[in-house]
Amino acid sequence: MGRKVLIVSYYFNLRDTDRAYTVYQYFKQAGFEVKLLCGNYDHNSKKSVTYNLPEIVEVPVKPYGRNISVQRIISYMKFARDARKAAEKLDFDIGYIVGPPNSTGYKLLPVIKKKHALFVTDVYDLYPETIPINGAFKDVLKYCGLWYWSYLRNAAIRKADIFIGSCQYYFTRLGLQESRKNHMIPLCKGEAMLEEVQMLPVEQLNILYLGALTGNYDFEGLIRIMANLQGRGRKVHLDIIGDGQRKEWLLAALEKEGIPFTFHGRTYDDGKKQEIMEHCHFGFNGFKKEAAIALSYKSMEYMANGLALINSCKEDTWDLVENENIGVNYSEDTLEMCCKRLCTAKEADVYAMKCAALKAYRERYCFSKYTEKMNHIFLELAN
């Protein structure tokens, strides 16, 4: 197998919280010849982007305003069609497809196989399973064609030479086991810049929410937890780094409950984020129970900066919290117990959780650990 890699991903940005960027960085640093096809549209800002890098080809895509919309699906399909046409003109040994959207791998599979290249599909998000709607409504939507998106993904996985999933929960949901073909390689970020965790006083618990303010996240649970703590006589403060369609609702709900907060807005400046995180005890990692999510970039950013988790994220992260003492889990049924643990936590307890969170990040989710796992697959093939 040669060392020419074509990476195809609708989503791409030059940040270490982007799966396609992580893949791109890995192959570049491993000495492969890399070409990357990506959409020219930023999902967060809803604006066109350009990268001006020789290895990156921006494929024009149709803009969309709402995250759940027909326009977004049309944009996906146009990208898959145009990326396929571009791939037909390129020479490569490995076709590495990052998804979702699920249509990309399915549409490019015939081209990659025709060129006798290795077909790799990397799934970092289960769509449509991650849509935060209840099971009964999802069943209705299946009959309206929503099932088709799962079919596209699953068909590509079956025909792939290598499948890479970003968490163990996805393997469970897809009925797969790790093997010579199927590999679990977690999401990752860069190396942890924090040398050691500082012990903070706990007279007031400072909680951080970092990320998009959208419908996937359990802001109702966050407000209930903070209101409960205040009701128990514990001072709290919430820092918010991010923006999104639920911003106005969230800020109004916090004000209504009398929960003190600071809204910092969206920033990608690591120095500014680190400055805010230095005085925080916990990072909120709560998702709607209907969302099929087990590992998040926000949890990694919390851990990399020595924050313990307040977590409802499923299987992978839930088990890590339980087994490694990196925070406190909660669900609808256990929210009261979570609040009691937070309220009675002493300075040494919180410090131990923060230290364990940083340790877990270094051992599992930093870029060097990701590189080791990728090397086992791709350096073997290239040599």
GROMACS .gro file of C-alpha atoms in nm:
model
  383
    1MET     CA    1   0.000   0.000   0.000
    2GLY     CA    2   0.134   0.343  -0.095
    3ARG     CA    3   0.143   0.667   0.101
    4LYS     CA    4  -0.099   0.891  -0.092
    5VAL     CA    5  -0.406   0.970   0.115
    6LEU     CA    6  -0.727   1.140   0.008
    7ILE     CA    7  -0.932   1.265   0.305
    8VAL     CA    8  -1.292   1.366   0.234
    9SER     CA    9  -1.504   1.547   0.492
   10TYR     CA   10  -1.798   1.784   0.451
   11TYR     CA   11  -1.700   1.946   0.783
   12PHE     CA   12  -1.352   2.083   0.839
   13ASN     CA   13  -1.187   2.356   1.043
   14LEU     CA   14  -0.832   2.423   1.157
   15ARG     CA   15  -0.896   2.338   1.524
   16ASP     CA   16  -0.811   2.031   1.727
   17THR     CA   17  -1.179   1.985   1.811
   18ASP     CA   18  -1.243   1.869   1.455
   19ARG     CA   19  -1.214   1.500   1.364
   20ALA     CA   20  -1.117   1.566   1.002
   21TYR     CA   21  -0.844   1.809   1.113
   22THR     CA   22  -0.709   1.544   1.351
   23VAL     CA   23  -0.695   1.292   1.067
   24TYR     CA   24  -0.527   1.551   0.841
   25GLN     CA   25  -0.266   1.634   1.108
   26TYR     CA   26  -0.191   1.269   1.170
   27PHE     CA   27  -0.121   1.179   0.807
   28LYS     CA   28   0.082   1.498   0.751
   29GLN     CA   29   0.301   1.431   1.054
   30ALA     CA   30   0.337   1.062   0.961
   31GLY     CA   31   0.487   1.165   0.626
   32PHE     CA   32   0.201   1.071   0.394
   33GLU     CA   33   0.119   1.272   0.083
   34VAL     CA   34  -0.217   1.425   0.171
   35LYS     CA   35  -0.502   1.580  -0.026
   36LEU     CA   36  -0.820   1.686   0.154
   37LEU     CA   37  -1.160   1.764   0.003
   38CYS     CA   38  -1.394   1.957   0.233
   39GLY     CA   39  -1.698   2.183   0.223
   40ASN     CA   40  -1.643   2.558   0.208
   41TYR     CA   41  -1.905   2.627   0.476
   42ASP     CA   42  -1.860   2.670   0.851
   43HIS     CA   43  -2.135   2.493   1.043
   44ASN     CA   44  -2.114   2.722   1.348
   45SER     CA   45  -2.096   3.068   1.191
   46LYS     CA   46  -2.304   2.967   0.885
   47LYS     CA   47  -2.053   3.148   0.661
   48SER     CA   48  -1.838   3.043   0.366
   49VAL     CA   49  -1.473   2.971   0.447
   50THR     CA   50  -1.146   2.924   0.260
   51TYR     CA   51  -0.820   2.780   0.395
   52ASN     CA   52  -0.561   2.874   0.131
   53LEU     CA   53  -0.355   2.560   0.194
   54PRO     CA   54  -0.210   2.362  -0.098
   55GLU     CA   55  -0.335   2.023   0.029
   56ILE     CA   56  -0.692   2.141   0.089
   57VAL     CA   57  -0.955   2.173  -0.182
   58GLU     CA   58  -1.274   2.352  -0.077
   59VAL     CA   59  -1.578   2.207  -0.251
   60PRO     CA   60  -1.855   2.470  -0.286
   61VAL     CA   61  -2.164   2.365  -0.091
   62LYS     CA   62  -2.511   2.512  -0.052
   63PRO     CA   63  -2.550   2.718   0.267
   64TYR     CA   64  -2.820   2.633   0.520
   65GLY     CA   65  -2.963   2.828   0.813
   66ARG     CA   66  -3.130   2.572   1.036
   67ASN     CA   67  -2.945   2.264   1.158
   68ILE     CA   68  -3.245   2.039   1.099
   69SER     CA   69  -3.363   2.133   0.752
   70VAL     CA   70  -3.413   2.011   0.398
   71GLN     CA   71  -3.153   2.266   0.284
   72ARG     CA   72  -2.890   2.093   0.496
   73ILE     CA   73  -2.969   1.754   0.343
   74ILE     CA   74  -2.949   1.903  -0.007
   75SER     CA   75  -2.614   2.058   0.085
   76TYR     CA   76  -2.487   1.714   0.197
   77MET     CA   77  -2.596   1.546  -0.125
   78LYS     CA   78  -2.442   1.814  -0.347
   79PHE     CA   79  -2.113   1.785  -0.158
   80ALA     CA   80  -2.107   1.405  -0.197
   81ARG     CA   81  -2.174   1.433  -0.570
   82ASP     CA   82  -1.911   1.704  -0.629
   83ALA     CA   83  -1.651   1.540  -0.403
   84ARG     CA   84  -1.698   1.218  -0.600
   85LYS     CA   85  -1.630   1.402  -0.928
   86ALA     CA   86  -1.317   1.561  -0.779
   87ALA     CA   87  -1.193   1.226  -0.643
   88GLU     CA   88  -1.224   1.066  -0.987
   89LYS     CA   89  -0.947   1.300  -1.111
   90LEU     CA   90  -0.705   1.231  -0.823
   91ASP     CA   91  -0.446   0.962  -0.762
   92PHE     CA   92  -0.445   0.809  -0.412
   93ASP     CA   93  -0.380   0.484  -0.227
   94ILE     CA   94  -0.610   0.543   0.071
   95GLY     CA   95  -0.955   0.702   0.053
   96TYR     CA   96  -1.032   0.819   0.408
   97ILE     CA   97  -1.394   0.936   0.453
   98VAL     CA   98  -1.492   1.123   0.769
   99GLY     CA   99  -1.862   1.124   0.850
  100PRO     CA  100  -2.129   1.232   0.902
  101PRO     CA  101  -2.284   1.319   0.667
  102ASN     CA  102  -2.351   0.955   0.587
  103SER     CA  103  -2.393   1.019   0.216
  104THR     CA  104  -2.023   1.098   0.161
  105GLY     CA  105  -1.879   0.751   0.211
  106TYR     CA  106  -2.164   0.581   0.027
  107LYS     CA  107  -2.124   0.801  -0.281
  108LEU     CA  108  -1.743   0.783  -0.293
  109LEU     CA  109  -1.716   0.410  -0.232
  110PRO     CA  110  -1.741   0.312  -0.605
  111VAL     CA  111  -1.469   0.560  -0.705
  112ILE     CA  112  -1.232   0.445  -0.432
  113LYS     CA  113  -1.284   0.079  -0.514
  114LYS     CA  114  -1.242   0.146  -0.887
  115LYS     CA  115  -0.899   0.295  -0.815
  116HIS     CA  116  -0.810  -0.014  -0.604
  117ALA     CA  117  -0.747   0.216  -0.308
  118LEU     CA  118  -0.810   0.129   0.057
  119PHE     CA  119  -1.155   0.247   0.167
  120VAL     CA  120  -1.160   0.383   0.523
  121THR     CA  121  -1.474   0.520   0.687
  122ASP     CA  122  -1.440   0.713   1.014
  123VAL     CA  123  -1.764   0.778   1.205
  124TYR     CA  124  -1.743   1.032   1.487
  125ASP     CA  125  -2.116   1.101   1.524
  126LEU     CA  126  -2.419   0.872   1.483
  127TYR     CA  127  -2.664   1.059   1.266
  128PRO     CA  128  -2.966   1.052   1.278
  129GLU     CA  129  -2.946   0.876   1.617
  130THR     CA  130  -2.798   1.187   1.782
  131ILE     CA  131  -3.101   1.401   1.699
  132PRO     CA  132  -3.252   1.483   2.042
  133ILE     CA  133  -3.607   1.367   1.983
  134ASN     CA  134  -3.793   1.093   2.165
  135GLY     CA  135  -3.802   0.737   2.042
  136ALA     CA  136  -4.167   0.739   1.937
  137PHE     CA  137  -4.118   1.042   1.713
  138LYS     CA  138  -3.801   0.888   1.567
  139ASP     CA  139  -4.005   0.581   1.477
  140VAL     CA  140  -4.250   0.805   1.290
  141LEU     CA  141  -3.966   0.980   1.108
  142LYS     CA  142  -3.826   0.645   0.996
  143TYR     CA  143  -4.133   0.601   0.780
  144CYS     CA  144  -4.068   0.947   0.633
  145GLY     CA  145  -3.722   0.846   0.509
  146LEU     CA  146  -3.502   0.921   0.811
  147TRP     CA  147  -3.396   0.552   0.815
  148TYR     CA  148  -3.223   0.608   0.481
  149TRP     CA  149  -2.938   0.802   0.645
  150SER     CA  150  -2.861   0.513   0.876
  151TYR     CA  151  -2.870   0.279   0.577
  152LEU     CA  152  -2.612   0.489   0.387
  153ARG     CA  153  -2.373   0.483   0.683
  154ASN     CA  154  -2.418   0.113   0.758
  155ALA     CA  155  -2.376   0.015   0.392
  156ALA     CA  156  -2.047   0.206   0.374
  157ILE     CA  157  -1.924   0.042   0.696
  158ARG     CA  158  -2.004  -0.306   0.561
  159LYS     CA  159  -1.808  -0.243   0.241
  160ALA     CA  160  -1.516  -0.060   0.408
  161ASP     CA  161  -1.170  -0.211   0.426
  162ILE     CA  162  -1.125  -0.034   0.758
  163PHE     CA  163  -1.390   0.110   0.989
  164ILE     CA  164  -1.292   0.354   1.265
  165GLY     CA  165  -1.545   0.451   1.532
  166SER     CA  166  -1.483   0.723   1.789
  167CYS     CA  167  -1.629   0.548   2.096
  168GLN     CA  168  -1.727   0.206   2.226
  169TYR     CA  169  -2.094   0.307   2.246
  170TYR     CA  170  -2.110   0.332   1.868
  171PHE     CA  171  -1.986  -0.023   1.835
  172THR     CA  172  -2.262  -0.132   2.072
  173ARG     CA  173  -2.531   0.059   1.880
  174LEU     CA  174  -2.409  -0.070   1.544
  175GLY     CA  175  -2.370  -0.431   1.664
  176LEU     CA  176  -1.997  -0.437   1.587
  177GLN     CA  177  -1.690  -0.565   1.766
  178GLU     CA  178  -1.331  -0.451   1.738
  179SER     CA  179  -1.129  -0.659   1.492
  180ARG     CA  180  -0.858  -0.628   1.229
  181LYS     CA  181  -1.112  -0.429   1.025
  182ASN     CA  182  -1.300  -0.243   1.301
  183HIS     CA  183  -1.105  -0.008   1.529
  184MET     CA  184  -1.216   0.212   1.819
  185ILE     CA  185  -1.005   0.529   1.812
  186PRO     CA  186  -1.148   0.797   2.043
  187LEU     CA  187  -1.190   1.162   1.967
  188CYS     CA  188  -0.882   1.354   2.071
  189LYS     CA  189  -0.738   1.700   2.117
  190GLY     CA  190  -0.382   1.826   2.141
  191GLU     CA  191  -0.144   1.764   2.427
  192ALA     CA  192  -0.255   1.893   2.768
  193MET     CA  193  -0.083   2.227   2.835
  194LEU     CA  194  -0.173   2.223   3.205
  195GLU     CA  195   0.118   2.097   3.415
  196GLU     CA  196  -0.073   2.039   3.737
  197VAL     CA  197  -0.411   2.109   3.891
  198GLN     CA  198  -0.449   2.387   4.146
  199MET     CA  199  -0.655   2.328   4.460
  200LEU     CA  200  -0.947   2.572   4.469
  201PRO     CA  201  -1.163   2.674   4.764
  202VAL     CA  202  -1.515   2.530   4.741
  203GLU     CA  203  -1.725   2.782   4.933
  204GLN     CA  204  -1.863   2.861   4.586
  205LEU     CA  205  -1.881   2.598   4.314
  206ASN     CA  206  -1.783   2.741   3.976
  207ILE     CA  207  -1.926   2.546   3.685
  208LEU     CA  208  -1.839   2.594   3.319
  209TYR     CA  209  -2.046   2.524   3.010
  210LEU     CA  210  -1.833   2.524   2.695
  211GLY     CA  211  -1.979   2.470   2.349
  212ALA     CA  212  -2.276   2.531   2.126
  213LEU     CA  213  -2.602   2.646   2.283
  214THR     CA  214  -2.825   2.411   2.083
  215GLY     CA  215  -3.091   2.148   2.136
  216ASN     CA  216  -2.859   1.850   2.198
  217TYR     CA  217  -2.761   1.971   2.543
  218ASP     CA  218  -2.949   1.930   2.870
  219PHE     CA  219  -2.965   2.292   2.983
  220GLU     CA  220  -3.282   2.214   3.177
  221GLY     CA  221  -3.078   1.965   3.380
  222LEU     CA  222  -2.801   2.220   3.430
  223ILE     CA  223  -3.047   2.476   3.569
  224ARG     CA  224  -3.210   2.217   3.796
  225ILE     CA  225  -2.871   2.116   3.936
  226MET     CA  226  -2.759   2.473   4.003
  227ALA     CA  227  -3.096   2.574   4.152
  228ASN     CA  228  -3.089   2.263   4.371
  229LEU     CA  229  -2.741   2.349   4.498
  230GLN     CA  230  -2.851   2.703   4.578
  231GLY     CA  231  -3.154   2.561   4.759
  232ARG     CA  232  -2.916   2.354   4.972
  233GLY     CA  233  -2.727   2.672   5.067
  234ARG     CA  234  -2.432   2.621   4.830
  235LYS     CA  235  -2.311   2.924   4.637
  236VAL     CA  236  -2.271   2.862   4.263
  237HIS     CA  237  -2.161   3.048   3.953
  238LEU     CA  238  -2.188   2.950   3.588
  239ASP     CA  239  -1.945   3.057   3.315
  240ILE     CA  240  -2.069   3.014   2.957
  241ILE     CA  241  -1.832   2.999   2.660
  242GLY     CA  242  -2.027   2.955   2.339
  243ASP     CA  243  -2.329   3.071   2.145
  244GLY     CA  244  -2.625   2.930   1.957
  245GLN     CA  245  -2.998   2.926   1.904
  246ARG     CA  246  -3.083   2.851   2.271
  247LYS     CA  247  -2.879   3.140   2.409
  248GLU     CA  248  -3.171   3.373   2.483
  249TRP     CA  249  -3.376   3.096   2.644
  250LEU     CA  250  -3.083   2.985   2.862
  251LEU     CA  251  -2.988   3.330   2.985
  252ALA     CA  252  -3.353   3.415   3.062
  253ALA     CA  253  -3.398   3.086   3.252
  254LEU     CA  254  -3.083   3.150   3.458
  255GLU     CA  255  -3.200   3.499   3.547
  256LYS     CA  256  -3.545   3.369   3.641
  257GLU     CA  257  -3.391   3.116   3.884
  258GLY     CA  258  -3.150   3.377   4.024
  259ILE     CA  259  -2.843   3.176   3.921
  260PRO     CA  260  -2.535   3.399   3.883
  261PHE     CA  261  -2.358   3.360   3.551
  262THR     CA  262  -2.109   3.522   3.314
  263PHE     CA  263  -2.171   3.492   2.941
  264HIS     CA  264  -1.840   3.509   2.753
  265GLY     CA  265  -1.975   3.435   2.404
  266ARG     CA  266  -1.803   3.224   2.142
  267THR     CA  267  -1.423   3.218   2.148
  268TYR     CA  268  -1.161   2.982   2.007
  269ASP     CA  269  -0.874   3.154   2.188
  270ASP     CA  270  -0.716   2.881   2.403
  271GLY     CA  271  -0.550   3.140   2.629
  272LYS     CA  272  -0.880   3.312   2.705
  273LYS     CA  273  -1.056   2.982   2.765
  274GLN     CA  274  -0.778   2.862   2.993
  275GLU     CA  275  -0.799   3.184   3.195
  276ILE     CA  276  -1.171   3.123   3.257
  277MET     CA  277  -1.124   2.753   3.334
  278GLU     CA  278  -0.856   2.821   3.595
  279HIS     CA  279  -1.117   2.928   3.850
  280CYS     CA  280  -1.372   2.656   3.764
  281HIS     CA  281  -1.427   2.329   3.950
  282PHE     CA  282  -1.655   2.141   3.709
  283GLY     CA  283  -1.742   2.135   3.341
  284PHE     CA  284  -2.101   2.056   3.248
  285ASN     CA  285  -2.124   1.764   3.003
  286GLY     CA  286  -2.498   1.706   3.001
  287PHE     CA  287  -2.686   1.586   2.692
  288LYS     CA  288  -3.053   1.524   2.623
  289LYS     CA  289  -3.124   1.160   2.708
  290GLU     CA  290  -3.249   1.094   2.353
  291ALA     CA  291  -2.913   1.191   2.199
  292ALA     CA  292  -2.691   0.891   2.114
  293ILE     CA  293  -2.368   1.051   2.236
  294ALA     CA  294  -2.102   0.887   2.452
  295LEU     CA  295  -1.796   1.107   2.403
  296SER     CA  296  -1.769   1.481   2.344
  297TYR     CA  297  -1.499   1.732   2.259
  298LYS     CA  298  -1.624   1.955   2.539
  299SER     CA  299  -1.547   1.682   2.795
  300MET     CA  300  -1.194   1.657   2.659
  301GLU     CA  301  -1.140   2.030   2.682
  302TYR     CA  302  -1.263   2.020   3.040
  303MET     CA  303  -1.032   1.731   3.131
  304ALA     CA  304  -0.732   1.880   2.950
  305ASN     CA  305  -0.774   2.188   3.168
  306GLY     CA  306  -0.818   1.997   3.493
  307LEU     CA  307  -1.196   2.028   3.532
  308ALA     CA  308  -1.403   1.747   3.676
  309LEU     CA  309  -1.722   1.655   3.490
  310ILE     CA  310  -2.089   1.688   3.572
  311ASN     CA  311  -2.191   1.427   3.320
  312SER     CA  312  -2.491   1.255   3.165
  313CYS     CA  313  -2.309   1.143   2.849
  314LYS     CA  314  -2.358   0.773   2.786
  315GLU     CA  315  -2.147   0.457   2.805
  316ASP     CA  316  -1.782   0.562   2.741
  317THR     CA  317  -1.783   0.883   2.944
  318TRP     CA  318  -2.032   0.756   3.202
  319ASP     CA  319  -1.811   0.454   3.276
  320LEU     CA  320  -1.500   0.670   3.292
  321VAL     CA  321  -1.662   0.900   3.551
  322GLU     CA  322  -1.776   0.599   3.754
  323ASN     CA  323  -1.448   0.408   3.739
  324GLU     CA  324  -1.186   0.683   3.746
  325ASN     CA  325  -1.347   0.939   3.984
  326ILE     CA  326  -1.325   1.223   3.732
  327GLY     CA  327  -1.654   1.384   3.832
  328VAL     CA  328  -2.020   1.310   3.904
  329ASN     CA  329  -2.275   1.138   3.679
  330TYR     CA  330  -2.642   1.230   3.675
  331SER     CA  331  -2.962   1.122   3.505
  332GLU     CA  332  -3.324   1.225   3.552
  333ASP     CA  333  -3.358   0.960   3.820
  334THR     CA  334  -3.033   1.038   4.002
  335LEU     CA  335  -3.023   1.416   3.982
  336GLU     CA  336  -3.094   1.458   4.354
  337MET     CA  337  -2.810   1.222   4.443
  338CYS     CA  338  -2.576   1.412   4.209
  339CYS     CA  339  -2.666   1.742   4.378
  340LYS     CA  340  -2.609   1.592   4.723
  341ARG     CA  341  -2.263   1.473   4.622
  342LEU     CA  342  -2.174   1.813   4.478
  343CYS     CA  343  -2.308   1.996   4.781
  344THR     CA  344  -2.116   1.787   5.032
  345ALA     CA  345  -1.792   1.766   4.830
  346LYS     CA  346  -1.496   1.901   5.024
  347GLU     CA  347  -1.194   2.083   4.880
  348ALA     CA  348  -0.986   1.764   4.879
  349ASP     CA  349  -1.267   1.568   4.707
  350VAL     CA  350  -1.297   1.815   4.420
  351TYR     CA  351  -0.919   1.841   4.389
  352ALA     CA  352  -0.891   1.460   4.357
  353MET     CA  353  -1.155   1.457   4.081
  354LYS     CA  354  -0.982   1.739   3.892
  355CYS     CA  355  -0.645   1.561   3.911
  356ALA     CA  356  -0.803   1.235   3.794
  357ALA     CA  357  -0.966   1.416   3.500
  358LEU     CA  358  -0.634   1.558   3.380
  359LYS     CA  359  -0.469   1.216   3.419
  360ALA     CA  360  -0.747   1.046   3.221
  361TYR     CA  361  -0.707   1.296   2.940
  362ARG     CA  362  -0.333   1.238   2.913
  363GLU     CA  363  -0.377   0.861   2.915
  364ARG     CA  364  -0.665   0.843   2.665
  365TYR     CA  365  -0.745   1.153   2.462
  366CYS     CA  366  -0.432   1.353   2.380
  367PHE     CA  367  -0.296   1.357   2.024
  368SER     CA  368   0.005   1.136   2.107
  369LYS     CA  369  -0.228   0.854   2.220
  370TYR     CA  370  -0.436   0.897   1.904
  371THR     CA  371  -0.117   0.880   1.696
  372GLU     CA  372  -0.013   0.552   1.858
  373LYS     CA  373  -0.347   0.391   1.766
  374MET     CA  374  -0.341   0.523   1.408
  375ASN     CA  375   0.019   0.406   1.362
  376HIS     CA  376  -0.084   0.048   1.441
  377ILE     CA  377  -0.313   0.059   1.139
  378PHE     CA  378  -0.153   0.280   0.878
  379LEU     CA  379   0.225   0.256   0.926
  380GLU     CA  380   0.189  -0.121   0.900
  381LEU     CA  381   0.007  -0.082   0.568
  382ALA     CA  382   0.252   0.170   0.425
  383ASN     CA  383   0.567  -0.029   0.504
   0.00000   0.00000   0.00000
